[in-house]
Coordinates of C-alpha atoms in Angstrom, one line a residue:
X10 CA 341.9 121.0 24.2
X11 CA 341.0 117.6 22.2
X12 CA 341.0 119.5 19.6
X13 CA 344.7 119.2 19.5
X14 CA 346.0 115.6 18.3
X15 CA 349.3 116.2 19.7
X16 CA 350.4 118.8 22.8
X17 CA 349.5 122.1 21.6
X18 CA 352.9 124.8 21.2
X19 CA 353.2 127.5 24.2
X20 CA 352.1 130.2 21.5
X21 CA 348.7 128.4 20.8
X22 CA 347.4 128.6 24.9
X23 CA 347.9 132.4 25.2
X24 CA 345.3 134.2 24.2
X25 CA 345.0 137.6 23.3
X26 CA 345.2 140.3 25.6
X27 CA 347.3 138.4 28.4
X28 CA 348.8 140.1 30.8
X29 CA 352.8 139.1 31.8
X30 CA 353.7 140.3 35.0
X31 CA 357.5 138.6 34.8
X32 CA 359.5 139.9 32.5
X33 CA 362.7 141.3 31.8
X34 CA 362.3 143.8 29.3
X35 CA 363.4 146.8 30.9
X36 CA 366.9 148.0 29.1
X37 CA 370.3 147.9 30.7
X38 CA 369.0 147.1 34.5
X39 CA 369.8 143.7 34.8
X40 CA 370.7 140.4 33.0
X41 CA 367.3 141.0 30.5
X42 CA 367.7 143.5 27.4
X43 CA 370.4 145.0 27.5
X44 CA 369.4 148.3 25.9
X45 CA 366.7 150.3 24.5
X46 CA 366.8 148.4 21.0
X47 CA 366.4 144.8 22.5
X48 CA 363.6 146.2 24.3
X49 CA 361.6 147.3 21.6
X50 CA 362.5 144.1 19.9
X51 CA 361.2 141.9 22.5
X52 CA 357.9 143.9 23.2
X53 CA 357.1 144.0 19.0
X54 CA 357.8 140.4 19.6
X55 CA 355.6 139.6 22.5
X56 CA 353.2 141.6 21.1
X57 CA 352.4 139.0 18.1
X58 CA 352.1 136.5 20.4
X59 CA 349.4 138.0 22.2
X60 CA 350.5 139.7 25.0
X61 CA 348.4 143.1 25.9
X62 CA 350.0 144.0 29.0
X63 CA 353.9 143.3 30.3
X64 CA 354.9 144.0 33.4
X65 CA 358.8 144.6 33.4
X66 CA 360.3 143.1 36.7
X67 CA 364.0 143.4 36.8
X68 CA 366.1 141.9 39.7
X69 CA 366.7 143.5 42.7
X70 CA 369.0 141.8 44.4
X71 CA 372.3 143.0 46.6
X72 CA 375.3 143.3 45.4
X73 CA 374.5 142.1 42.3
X74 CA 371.4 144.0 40.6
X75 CA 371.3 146.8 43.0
X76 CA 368.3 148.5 41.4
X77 CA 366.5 151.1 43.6
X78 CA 362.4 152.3 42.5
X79 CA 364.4 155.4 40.8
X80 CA 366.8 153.1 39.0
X81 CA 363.7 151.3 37.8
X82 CA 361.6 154.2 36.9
X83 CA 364.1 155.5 35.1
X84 CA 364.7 152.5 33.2
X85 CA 361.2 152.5 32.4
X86 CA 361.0 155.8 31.5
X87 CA 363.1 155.1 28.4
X88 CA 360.3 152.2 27.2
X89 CA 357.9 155.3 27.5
X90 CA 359.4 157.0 24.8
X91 CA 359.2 155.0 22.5
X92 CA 355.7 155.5 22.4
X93 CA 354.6 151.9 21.7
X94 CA 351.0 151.4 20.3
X95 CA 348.5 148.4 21.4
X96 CA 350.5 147.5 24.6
X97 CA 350.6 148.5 27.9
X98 CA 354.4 148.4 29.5
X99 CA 354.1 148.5 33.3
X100 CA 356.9 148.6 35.7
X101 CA 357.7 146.9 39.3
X102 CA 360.6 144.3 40.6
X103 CA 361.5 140.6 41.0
X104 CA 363.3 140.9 45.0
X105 CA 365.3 138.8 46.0
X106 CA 363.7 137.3 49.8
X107 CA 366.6 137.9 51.8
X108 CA 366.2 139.8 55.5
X109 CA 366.5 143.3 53.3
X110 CA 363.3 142.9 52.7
X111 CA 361.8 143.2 56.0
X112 CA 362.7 146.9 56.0
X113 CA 361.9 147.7 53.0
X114 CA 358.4 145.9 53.3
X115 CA 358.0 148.0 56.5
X116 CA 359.1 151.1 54.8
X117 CA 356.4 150.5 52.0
X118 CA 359.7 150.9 49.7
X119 CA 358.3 147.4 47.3
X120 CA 357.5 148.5 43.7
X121 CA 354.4 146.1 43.4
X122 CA 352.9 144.0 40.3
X123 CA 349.2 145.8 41.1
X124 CA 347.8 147.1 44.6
X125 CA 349.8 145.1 46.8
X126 CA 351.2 142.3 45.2
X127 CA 354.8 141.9 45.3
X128 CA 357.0 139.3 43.4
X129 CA 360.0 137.4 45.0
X130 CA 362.4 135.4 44.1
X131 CA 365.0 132.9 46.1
X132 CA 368.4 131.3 45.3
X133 CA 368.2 128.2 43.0
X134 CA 370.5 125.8 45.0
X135 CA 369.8 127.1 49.1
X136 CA 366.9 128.1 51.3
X137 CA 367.5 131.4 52.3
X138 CA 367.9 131.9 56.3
X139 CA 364.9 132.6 58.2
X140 CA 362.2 132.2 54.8
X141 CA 359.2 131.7 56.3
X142 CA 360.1 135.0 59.2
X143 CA 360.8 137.0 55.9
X144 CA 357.2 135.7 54.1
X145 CA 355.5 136.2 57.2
X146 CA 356.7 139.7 58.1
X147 CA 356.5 141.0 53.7
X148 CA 352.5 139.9 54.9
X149 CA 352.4 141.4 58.2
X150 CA 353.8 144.5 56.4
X151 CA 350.7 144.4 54.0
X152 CA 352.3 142.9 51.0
X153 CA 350.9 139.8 49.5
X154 CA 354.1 138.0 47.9
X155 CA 354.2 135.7 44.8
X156 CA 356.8 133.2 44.4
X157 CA 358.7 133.5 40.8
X158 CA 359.4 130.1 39.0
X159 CA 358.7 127.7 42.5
X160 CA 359.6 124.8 40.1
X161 CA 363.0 126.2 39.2
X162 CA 364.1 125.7 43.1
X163 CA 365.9 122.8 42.8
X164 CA 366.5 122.4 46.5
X165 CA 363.1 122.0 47.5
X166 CA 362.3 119.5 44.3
X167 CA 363.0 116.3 46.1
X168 CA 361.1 117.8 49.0
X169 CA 357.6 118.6 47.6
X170 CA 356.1 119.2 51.4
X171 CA 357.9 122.5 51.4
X172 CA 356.1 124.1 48.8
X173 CA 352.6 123.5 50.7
X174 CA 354.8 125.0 53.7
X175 CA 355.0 128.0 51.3
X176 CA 351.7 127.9 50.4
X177 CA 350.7 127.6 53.5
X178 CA 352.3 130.8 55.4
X179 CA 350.8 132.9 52.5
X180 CA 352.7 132.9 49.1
X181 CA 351.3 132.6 45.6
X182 CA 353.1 130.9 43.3
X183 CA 354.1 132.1 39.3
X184 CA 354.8 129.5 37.0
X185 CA 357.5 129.9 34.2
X186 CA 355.6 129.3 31.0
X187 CA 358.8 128.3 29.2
X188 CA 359.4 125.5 31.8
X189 CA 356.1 123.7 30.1
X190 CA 358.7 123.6 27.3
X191 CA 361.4 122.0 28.6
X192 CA 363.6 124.8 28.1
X193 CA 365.1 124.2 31.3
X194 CA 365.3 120.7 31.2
X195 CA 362.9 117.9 31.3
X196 CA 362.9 117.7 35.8
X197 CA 361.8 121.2 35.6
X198 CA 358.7 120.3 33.5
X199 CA 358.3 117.3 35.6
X200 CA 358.1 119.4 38.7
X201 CA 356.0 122.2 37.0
X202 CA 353.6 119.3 35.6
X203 CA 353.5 117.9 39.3
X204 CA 352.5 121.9 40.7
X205 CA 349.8 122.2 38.2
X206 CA 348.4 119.1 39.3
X207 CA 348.4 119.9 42.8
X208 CA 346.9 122.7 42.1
X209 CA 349.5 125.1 43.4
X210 CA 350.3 127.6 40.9
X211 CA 347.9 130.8 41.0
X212 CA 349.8 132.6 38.4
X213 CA 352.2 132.5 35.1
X214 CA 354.7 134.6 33.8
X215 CA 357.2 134.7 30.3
X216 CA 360.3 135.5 32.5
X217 CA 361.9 136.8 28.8
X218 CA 365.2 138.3 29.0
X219 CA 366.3 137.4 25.6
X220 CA 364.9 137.0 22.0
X221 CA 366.0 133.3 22.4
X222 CA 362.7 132.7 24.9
X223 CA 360.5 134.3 22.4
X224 CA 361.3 131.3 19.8
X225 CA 360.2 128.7 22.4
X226 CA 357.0 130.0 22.6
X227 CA 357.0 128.1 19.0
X228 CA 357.2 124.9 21.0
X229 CA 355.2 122.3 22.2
X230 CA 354.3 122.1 25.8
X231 CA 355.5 118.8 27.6
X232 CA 353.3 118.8 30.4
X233 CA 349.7 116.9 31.3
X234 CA 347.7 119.9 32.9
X235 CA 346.6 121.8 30.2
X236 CA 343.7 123.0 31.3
X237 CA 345.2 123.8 35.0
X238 CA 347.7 125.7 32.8
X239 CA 345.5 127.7 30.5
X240 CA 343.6 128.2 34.2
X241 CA 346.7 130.1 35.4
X242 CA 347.1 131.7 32.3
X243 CA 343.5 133.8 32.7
X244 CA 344.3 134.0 36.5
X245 CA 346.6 137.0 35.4
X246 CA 343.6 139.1 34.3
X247 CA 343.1 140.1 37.5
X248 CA 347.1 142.6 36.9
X249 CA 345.0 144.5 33.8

């Protein structure tokens, strides 16, 4: 990377072939594309940036994006039709960690990212009740949770101990590639740049819902930790 003179764009770190296993490409499930057009759109446009493989992870969250595995499947289903060449379109969910998900780890009901790796997702401004009981029984259950966007969390930001309590009970962590941008705001690529450098984020992931991501991948990256970046960004390999 000092072969850039200035930060390198998002666009320039991915290399061909990555794998996205956070996305929200799936038509007219959830707050991502909102039907089969957009989809096809977004893919075509992931697609020239390098992406191989994307794994389309709509919410699932109660009483809001009450998506089932059928609803899901279905959803993907669709995608399969168009019959899309030089990608591979995968399919599981971005849960929600509230106590629902003790049952439905115990009932082996969790559409997973690859063998038995599940992604999760919290509320941005409160801890949920009982997280670390929730993490610990998704493991006990034989799940292996990763953490969507840890830097987005803005109620743990001024309390950087709790992510290695996180960390620590058993959950991976998935950076937001786009919050190397500062599409969310300049603190969340602070707290992202401060993650890399600890050495906490395992994985990365687009998290594209709309064409407007895709542009920022145009953009150049406002973090430090390049190379602990583009290390996160081969880590996904291991989801082809």
């Amino acid at each position: 990377f000092n072969l850039f003179k200035s930060k390198p764009t998002l666009k320039e770190l991915i290399p061909n072939g990555f794998v996205d296993i956070h996305s929200h490409i799936l038509p007219g499930i959830d707050d991502g594309a909102k039907d089969i057009n957009e989809s096809k759109i977004l893919i075509e446009e992931m697609k020239t940036i390098g992406f191989s493989k994307i794994i389309g992870t709509p919410h699932t969250y109660s009483g809001l994006y009450d998506n089932t595995s059928e609803s899901i499947e279905n959803a993907f289903k669709k995608i399969k039709k168009l019959h899309l060449k030089d990608i591979v379109i995968d399919f599981a969910s971005e849960y929600m960690l509230d106590h629902s998900m003790i049952e439905k780890s115990k009932n082996k009901n969790l559409l997973c990212l690859k063998d038995n790796y599940v992604l999760v997702e919290m509320s941005y401004i409160s801890k949920p009740v009982n997280l670390y009981e929730i993490i610990f029984q998704i493991i006990h259950n034989g799940y292996r949770p990763i953490l969507a966007h840890p830097e987005r969390y803005r109620f743990i930001q001024n309390d950087f101990e709790e992510y290695y309590k996180i960390k620590k009970v058993g959950c991976l962590f998935q950076l937001n590639l786009l919050s190397c941008t500062n599409y969310y705001g300049k603190d969340i690529a602070d707290v992202s740049e401060k993650l890399l450098k600890n050495n906490l984020i395992d994985f990365v992931g687009s998290d594209i819902h709309r064409k407007e991501h895709i542009k920022y991948f145009n953009k150049p990256i406002k973090i430090k930790s390049v190379e602990k970046l583009q290390n996160a960004i081969i880590a996904n390999d291991i989801f082809r």
